[in-house]
Amino acid sequence: MIRLSHRLETIANYISKGETVADIGTDHGFLPISLWERGISPKVILSDVKEGPLEKARDNIQKYFPDNPFDIRLGSGLNTIGIGEVDAIVIAGMGGMLIADILAEDLEKTKSCQKIIMQPRNAQEKLRNWLLFNNFIIYDEVLVQEGKYICEIIAARPAGASGADGVNEESSSLNKKMNPLDLEISPILFDKKDPLLVEFLENKIRIENKIITDIKNGAGKNELKRKEALEASESRIQLLQELLKRSKREK
Ligand SMILES: C[S@@+](CC[C@H](N)C(=O)[O-])C[C@H]1O[C@@H](n2cnc3c(N)ncnc32)[C@H](O)[C@@H]1O
């Protein structure tokens, strides 16, 4: 049996038994191969924009299930699948803006699936913003430790699509009136008391402190710009510290 990393296993847990899946940017193909192997997904599509990663997926198929004719497709984003062809789309391990671009290319196709499970490596706030403004419901989020990184997994569905998630669309914690920090640190993580939230916030504070040190050491730069950048960082750190206090209190 293929053993998935904790990150991929967490993504796999969002797929319900019987759901068909397209893994966009599949690379090694472990996630869809495992979903099929465990009898969770009767049909999986392994899709990638480059031949090299698909070769890795073919090697893994050869190693584990040489007799199964897996559906491997070469092409960018959702161009490799048809409208309504799968129940769930997985896009993991790419930048948040690239994920948003892939979803935006053909909104009708994107909205023809019931759920989209994403793991953006950066620009998470931009992806959330894009999802909310394009009428998707972010129905769940979770943090996962992978090596020294904390990964953010976002589960969304088109508004109106029947979801087994039980999220009321009117009262979802994430809505279009979010402030920038809410878009960056999902309120869902507070609602759920995510076990990694404290560490996640502490990391952000550490990064901001480093930025402040760099600004203070940035002699020679335009003094006014330096002052503005310092003020912005200091007020951000204050907000982050308030969130940290709240997450520790509610833990
Ligand atoms: C870092 S790997 C992630 C692999 C796997 N999804 C995971 O999370 O472990 C990113 C993969 O996305 C693929 N990719 C990048 N842009 C893409 C696009 N526009 N459409 C499909 N795949 C893309 C890359 O070729 C690469 O194989």
Tab-separated table of C-alpha atoms and ligand atoms in Angstrom:
chain	number	residue	atom	x	y	z
A	1	MET	CA	0.000	0.000	0.000
A	2	ILE	CA	1.332	3.463	-0.887
A	3	ARG	CA	2.071	5.531	2.238
A	4	LEU	CA	1.214	9.168	1.709
A	5	SER	CA	2.969	12.022	3.487
A	6	HIS	CA	0.910	13.658	6.238
A	7	ARG	CA	0.213	16.588	3.874
A	8	LEU	CA	-1.074	14.392	1.035
A	9	GLU	CA	-2.986	12.173	3.483
A	10	THR	CA	-4.755	15.258	4.852
A	11	ILE	CA	-5.707	16.273	1.312
A	12	ALA	CA	-6.890	12.719	0.582
A	13	ASN	CA	-9.171	12.876	3.632
A	14	TYR	CA	-11.243	15.573	1.891
A	15	ILE	CA	-12.207	13.147	-0.858
A	16	SER	CA	-15.326	11.132	-0.056
A	17	LYS	CA	-15.804	7.541	-1.105
A	18	GLY	CA	-17.109	7.327	-4.659
A	19	GLU	CA	-15.867	10.737	-5.768
A	20	THR	CA	-13.952	11.014	-9.028
A	21	VAL	CA	-10.833	13.195	-8.864
A	22	ALA	CA	-8.502	15.143	-11.139
A	23	ASP	CA	-5.123	15.867	-9.566
A	24	ILE	CA	-3.824	18.912	-11.417
A	25	GLY	CA	-0.029	19.227	-11.149
A	26	THR	CA	0.165	15.612	-10.017
A	27	ASP	CA	3.966	15.226	-10.397
A	28	HIS	CA	4.724	11.857	-8.700
A	29	GLY	CA	1.032	10.922	-8.818
A	30	PHE	CA	0.985	9.471	-5.290
A	31	LEU	CA	-2.274	11.109	-4.241
A	32	PRO	CA	-4.519	9.859	-7.086
A	33	ILE	CA	-2.832	6.446	-7.171
A	34	SER	CA	-3.493	6.061	-3.439
A	35	LEU	CA	-7.117	7.256	-3.734
A	36	TRP	CA	-7.705	4.607	-6.372
A	37	GLU	CA	-5.766	1.925	-4.465
A	38	ARG	CA	-7.880	2.421	-1.346
A	39	GLY	CA	-11.095	2.223	-3.330
A	40	ILE	CA	-12.002	5.812	-2.437
A	41	SER	CA	-12.064	7.127	-6.008
A	42	PRO	CA	-13.331	4.879	-8.798
A	43	LYS	CA	-11.768	7.203	-11.373
A	44	VAL	CA	-8.668	9.383	-11.026
A	45	ILE	CA	-6.997	11.648	-13.575
A	46	LEU	CA	-3.277	12.372	-13.215
A	47	SER	CA	-2.588	15.656	-14.982
A	48	ASP	CA	0.516	17.827	-15.309
A	49	VAL	CA	1.782	20.568	-17.592
A	50	LYS	CA	5.172	18.874	-18.043
A	51	GLU	CA	6.191	15.497	-19.397
A	52	GLY	CA	9.008	15.092	-16.800
A	53	PRO	CA	6.689	14.928	-13.764
A	54	LEU	CA	4.336	12.592	-15.635
A	55	GLU	CA	7.295	10.275	-16.219
A	56	LYS	CA	7.663	10.112	-12.408
A	57	ALA	CA	3.973	9.236	-12.136
A	58	ARG	CA	4.401	6.521	-14.811
A	59	ASP	CA	7.393	5.109	-12.904
A	60	ASN	CA	5.316	4.924	-9.715
A	61	ILE	CA	2.452	3.235	-11.543
A	62	GLN	CA	4.931	0.786	-13.037
A	63	LYS	CA	6.296	0.088	-9.563
A	64	TYR	CA	3.000	-0.334	-7.711
A	65	PHE	CA	0.196	-1.112	-10.167
A	66	PRO	CA	1.610	-1.898	-13.619
A	67	ASP	CA	-1.580	-3.622	-14.687
A	68	ASN	CA	-3.954	-0.745	-14.037
A	69	PRO	CA	-4.539	1.634	-16.958
A	70	PHE	CA	-4.305	4.958	-15.103
A	71	ASP	CA	-5.596	8.026	-16.938
A	72	ILE	CA	-2.554	10.289	-17.430
A	73	ARG	CA	-2.998	13.625	-19.204
A	74	LEU	CA	-0.490	16.244	-20.351
A	75	GLY	CA	-1.559	19.882	-20.415
A	76	SER	CA	-1.963	23.055	-18.429
A	77	GLY	CA	-4.459	23.438	-15.589
A	78	LEU	CA	-8.003	22.271	-16.247
A	79	ASN	CA	-7.486	22.121	-20.028
A	80	THR	CA	-6.981	18.382	-19.694
A	81	ILE	CA	-10.446	17.715	-18.273
A	82	GLY	CA	-13.940	18.283	-19.560
A	83	ILE	CA	-16.846	20.174	-18.001
A	84	GLY	CA	-18.375	18.101	-15.218
A	85	GLU	CA	-15.928	15.270	-15.810
A	86	VAL	CA	-14.891	14.911	-12.151
A	87	ASP	CA	-16.456	15.506	-8.750
A	88	ALA	CA	-13.303	16.908	-7.142
A	89	ILE	CA	-10.259	18.821	-8.275
A	90	VAL	CA	-7.028	18.778	-6.282
A	91	ILE	CA	-4.344	21.418	-6.911
A	92	ALA	CA	-1.492	21.144	-4.421
A	93	GLY	CA	2.057	22.384	-4.125
A	94	MET	CA	1.757	25.390	-6.451
A	95	GLY	CA	1.742	29.127	-5.824
A	96	GLY	CA	-1.588	30.666	-4.823
A	97	MET	CA	-1.732	32.972	-7.838
A	98	LEU	CA	-1.032	30.121	-10.237
A	99	ILE	CA	-3.866	28.138	-8.638
A	100	ALA	CA	-6.212	31.141	-8.999
A	101	ASP	CA	-5.142	31.566	-12.665
A	102	ILE	CA	-5.837	27.884	-13.343
A	103	LEU	CA	-9.298	28.130	-11.750
A	104	ALA	CA	-10.065	31.423	-13.535
A	105	GLU	CA	-9.257	30.191	-17.031
A	106	ASP	CA	-12.642	28.544	-17.490
A	107	LEU	CA	-14.988	29.400	-14.633
A	108	GLU	CA	-17.813	27.303	-16.033
A	109	LYS	CA	-15.582	24.242	-15.973
A	110	THR	CA	-14.204	25.060	-12.529
A	111	LYS	CA	-17.700	25.440	-11.149
A	112	SER	CA	-18.826	22.182	-12.707
A	113	CYS	CA	-17.027	20.228	-9.981
A	114	GLN	CA	-18.356	19.845	-6.456
A	115	LYS	CA	-15.198	20.579	-4.524
A	116	ILE	CA	-11.702	21.944	-4.986
A	117	ILE	CA	-8.968	21.031	-2.530
A	118	MET	CA	-5.978	23.352	-2.695
A	119	GLN	CA	-2.628	23.619	-1.004
A	120	PRO	CA	-1.072	26.915	-2.091
A	121	ARG	CA	2.605	27.291	-1.226
A	122	ASN	CA	2.373	31.081	-1.093
A	123	ALA	CA	-0.018	34.002	-1.765
A	124	GLN	CA	-2.716	32.172	0.220
A	125	GLU	CA	-4.511	35.469	0.921
A	126	LYS	CA	-4.712	36.246	-2.803
A	127	LEU	CA	-6.177	32.832	-3.531
A	128	ARG	CA	-8.799	33.207	-0.739
A	129	ASN	CA	-9.666	36.635	-2.078
A	130	TRP	CA	-10.069	35.243	-5.588
A	131	LEU	CA	-12.266	32.376	-4.349
A	132	LEU	CA	-14.577	34.651	-2.352
A	133	PHE	CA	-14.969	37.193	-5.142
A	134	ASN	CA	-15.771	34.465	-7.621
A	135	ASN	CA	-18.514	33.015	-5.485
A	136	PHE	CA	-16.851	30.009	-3.967
A	137	ILE	CA	-17.476	28.935	-0.378
A	138	ILE	CA	-14.367	28.092	1.598
A	139	TYR	CA	-15.900	25.403	3.765
A	140	ASP	CA	-12.829	24.147	5.587
A	141	GLU	CA	-9.160	24.807	6.210
A	142	VAL	CA	-6.426	22.979	8.059
A	143	LEU	CA	-2.737	23.470	8.822
A	144	VAL	CA	-0.284	20.645	8.262
A	145	GLN	CA	3.354	20.454	9.268
A	146	GLU	CA	5.695	19.329	6.503
A	147	GLY	CA	9.351	19.460	7.491
A	148	LYS	CA	10.004	22.978	8.699
A	149	TYR	CA	6.977	24.393	6.887
A	150	ILE	CA	3.374	24.715	7.966
A	151	CYS	CA	1.190	24.113	4.900
A	152	GLU	CA	-2.288	25.574	4.483
A	153	ILE	CA	-4.946	23.345	2.956
A	154	ILE	CA	-8.080	25.068	1.672
A	155	ALA	CA	-11.300	23.222	0.789
A	156	ALA	CA	-13.788	25.145	-1.346
A	157	ARG	CA	-16.874	24.559	-3.421
A	158	PRO	CA	-18.912	26.686	-5.798
A	159	ALA	CA	-21.633	28.577	-3.892
A	160	GLY	CA	-24.910	26.743	-4.257
A	161	ALA	CA	-23.269	23.389	-4.937
A	162	SER	CA	-24.671	20.862	-2.519
A	163	GLY	CA	-22.001	20.292	0.087
A	164	ALA	CA	-21.858	17.633	2.753
A	165	ASP	CA	-19.762	20.161	4.690
A	166	GLY	CA	-22.766	21.640	6.506
A	167	VAL	CA	-21.461	25.193	6.057
A	168	ASN	CA	-24.202	27.780	5.953
A	169	GLU	CA	-23.362	30.043	3.007
A	170	GLU	CA	-24.788	33.134	4.687
A	171	SER	CA	-22.858	32.690	7.917
A	172	SER	CA	-19.617	31.201	6.634
A	173	SER	CA	-16.636	32.552	8.637
A	174	LEU	CA	-15.070	33.690	5.410
A	175	ASN	CA	-16.931	36.320	3.444
A	176	LYS	CA	-16.303	39.060	0.935
A	177	LYS	CA	-15.893	41.757	3.584
A	178	MET	CA	-12.734	40.235	5.029
A	179	ASN	CA	-9.923	42.478	6.143
A	180	PRO	CA	-6.460	41.678	4.735
A	181	LEU	CA	-5.288	39.844	7.865
A	182	ASP	CA	-8.399	37.625	7.884
A	183	LEU	CA	-7.612	36.719	4.303
A	184	GLU	CA	-4.087	35.818	5.324
A	185	ILE	CA	-4.972	33.911	8.511
A	186	SER	CA	-8.261	32.174	7.983
A	187	PRO	CA	-10.923	32.662	10.710
A	188	ILE	CA	-11.796	28.995	10.132
A	189	LEU	CA	-8.511	28.082	11.844
A	190	PHE	CA	-9.682	29.989	14.960
A	191	ASP	CA	-13.173	28.450	14.797
A	192	LYS	CA	-11.630	24.994	14.649
A	193	LYS	CA	-8.880	25.749	17.182
A	194	ASP	CA	-6.350	24.326	14.745
A	195	PRO	CA	-3.547	22.705	16.807
A	196	LEU	CA	-0.868	24.407	14.675
A	197	LEU	CA	-2.386	27.899	14.818
A	198	VAL	CA	-0.184	29.181	17.677
A	199	GLU	CA	2.985	28.025	15.927
A	200	PHE	CA	1.725	29.407	12.605
A	201	LEU	CA	1.208	32.854	14.158
A	202	GLU	CA	4.530	32.718	16.003
A	203	ASN	CA	6.276	32.034	12.671
A	204	LYS	CA	4.599	35.061	11.127
A	205	ILE	CA	5.658	37.234	14.070
A	206	ARG	CA	9.222	35.941	13.753
A	207	ILE	CA	9.281	36.843	10.045
A	208	GLU	CA	7.861	40.314	10.755
A	209	ASN	CA	10.466	40.922	13.479
A	210	LYS	CA	13.178	40.038	10.975
A	211	ILE	CA	11.650	42.517	8.511
A	212	ILE	CA	11.707	45.204	11.218
A	213	THR	CA	15.394	44.499	11.973
A	214	ASP	CA	16.195	44.693	8.242
A	215	ILE	CA	14.329	47.998	7.903
A	216	LYS	CA	16.158	49.421	10.904
A	217	ASN	CA	19.482	48.310	9.422
A	218	GLY	CA	18.604	49.661	5.993
A	219	ALA	CA	20.762	52.767	6.269
A	220	GLY	CA	20.995	54.912	3.178
A	221	LYS	CA	17.423	54.227	2.088
A	222	ASN	CA	14.944	57.043	1.715
A	223	GLU	CA	14.192	58.016	5.328
A	224	LEU	CA	10.493	58.672	4.749
A	225	LYS	CA	9.967	55.282	3.048
A	226	ARG	CA	11.872	53.571	5.850
A	227	LYS	CA	9.655	55.212	8.458
A	228	GLU	CA	6.480	54.215	6.573
A	229	ALA	CA	7.649	50.613	6.177
A	230	LEU	CA	8.567	50.451	9.861
A	231	GLU	CA	5.170	51.783	10.940
A	232	ALA	CA	3.375	49.273	8.680
A	233	SER	CA	5.418	46.380	10.076
A	234	GLU	CA	4.949	47.481	13.674
A	235	SER	CA	1.189	47.774	13.333
A	236	ARG	CA	1.058	44.378	11.596
A	237	ILE	CA	3.053	42.801	14.400
A	238	GLN	CA	0.673	44.290	16.942
A	239	LEU	CA	-2.290	42.725	15.136
A	240	LEU	CA	-0.492	39.398	14.879
A	241	GLN	CA	0.281	39.480	18.585
A	242	GLU	CA	-3.388	40.119	19.380
A	243	LEU	CA	-4.321	37.112	17.245
A	244	LEU	CA	-1.674	35.032	18.990
A	245	LYS	CA	-3.038	36.000	22.406
A	246	ARG	CA	-6.541	35.116	21.250
A	247	SER	CA	-5.470	31.748	19.877
A	248	LYS	CA	-3.658	30.899	23.136
A	249	ARG	CA	-6.676	31.977	25.185
A	250	GLU	CA	-9.087	29.892	23.100
A	251	LYS	CA	-6.826	26.867	22.783
B	1	LIG	C1	5.661	20.969	-6.470
B	1	LIG	S1	4.815	19.948	-7.585
B	1	LIG	C2	3.461	19.406	-6.580
B	1	LIG	C3	3.185	17.950	-6.790
B	1	LIG	C4	1.977	17.410	-6.024
B	1	LIG	N1	0.747	18.043	-6.440
B	1	LIG	C5	2.158	17.563	-4.523
B	1	LIG	O1	1.482	18.413	-3.928
B	1	LIG	O2	2.966	16.848	-3.937
B	1	LIG	C6	4.017	21.068	-8.702
B	1	LIG	C7	3.611	20.408	-10.005
B	1	LIG	O3	2.712	21.297	-10.678
B	1	LIG	C8	2.966	21.224	-12.059
B	1	LIG	N2	2.400	22.413	-12.701
B	1	LIG	C9	2.873	23.684	-12.682
B	1	LIG	N3	2.072	24.490	-13.392
B	1	LIG	C10	1.059	23.730	-13.861
B	1	LIG	C11	-0.076	23.984	-14.658
B	1	LIG	N4	-0.345	25.197	-15.138
B	1	LIG	N5	-0.904	22.961	-14.946
B	1	LIG	C12	-0.657	21.713	-14.483
B	1	LIG	N6	0.411	21.418	-13.729
B	1	LIG	C13	1.258	22.404	-13.429
B	1	LIG	C14	4.475	21.100	-12.137
B	1	LIG	O4	4.903	20.586	-13.374
B	1	LIG	C15	4.777	20.175	-10.952
B	1	LIG	O5	4.791	18.831	-11.355
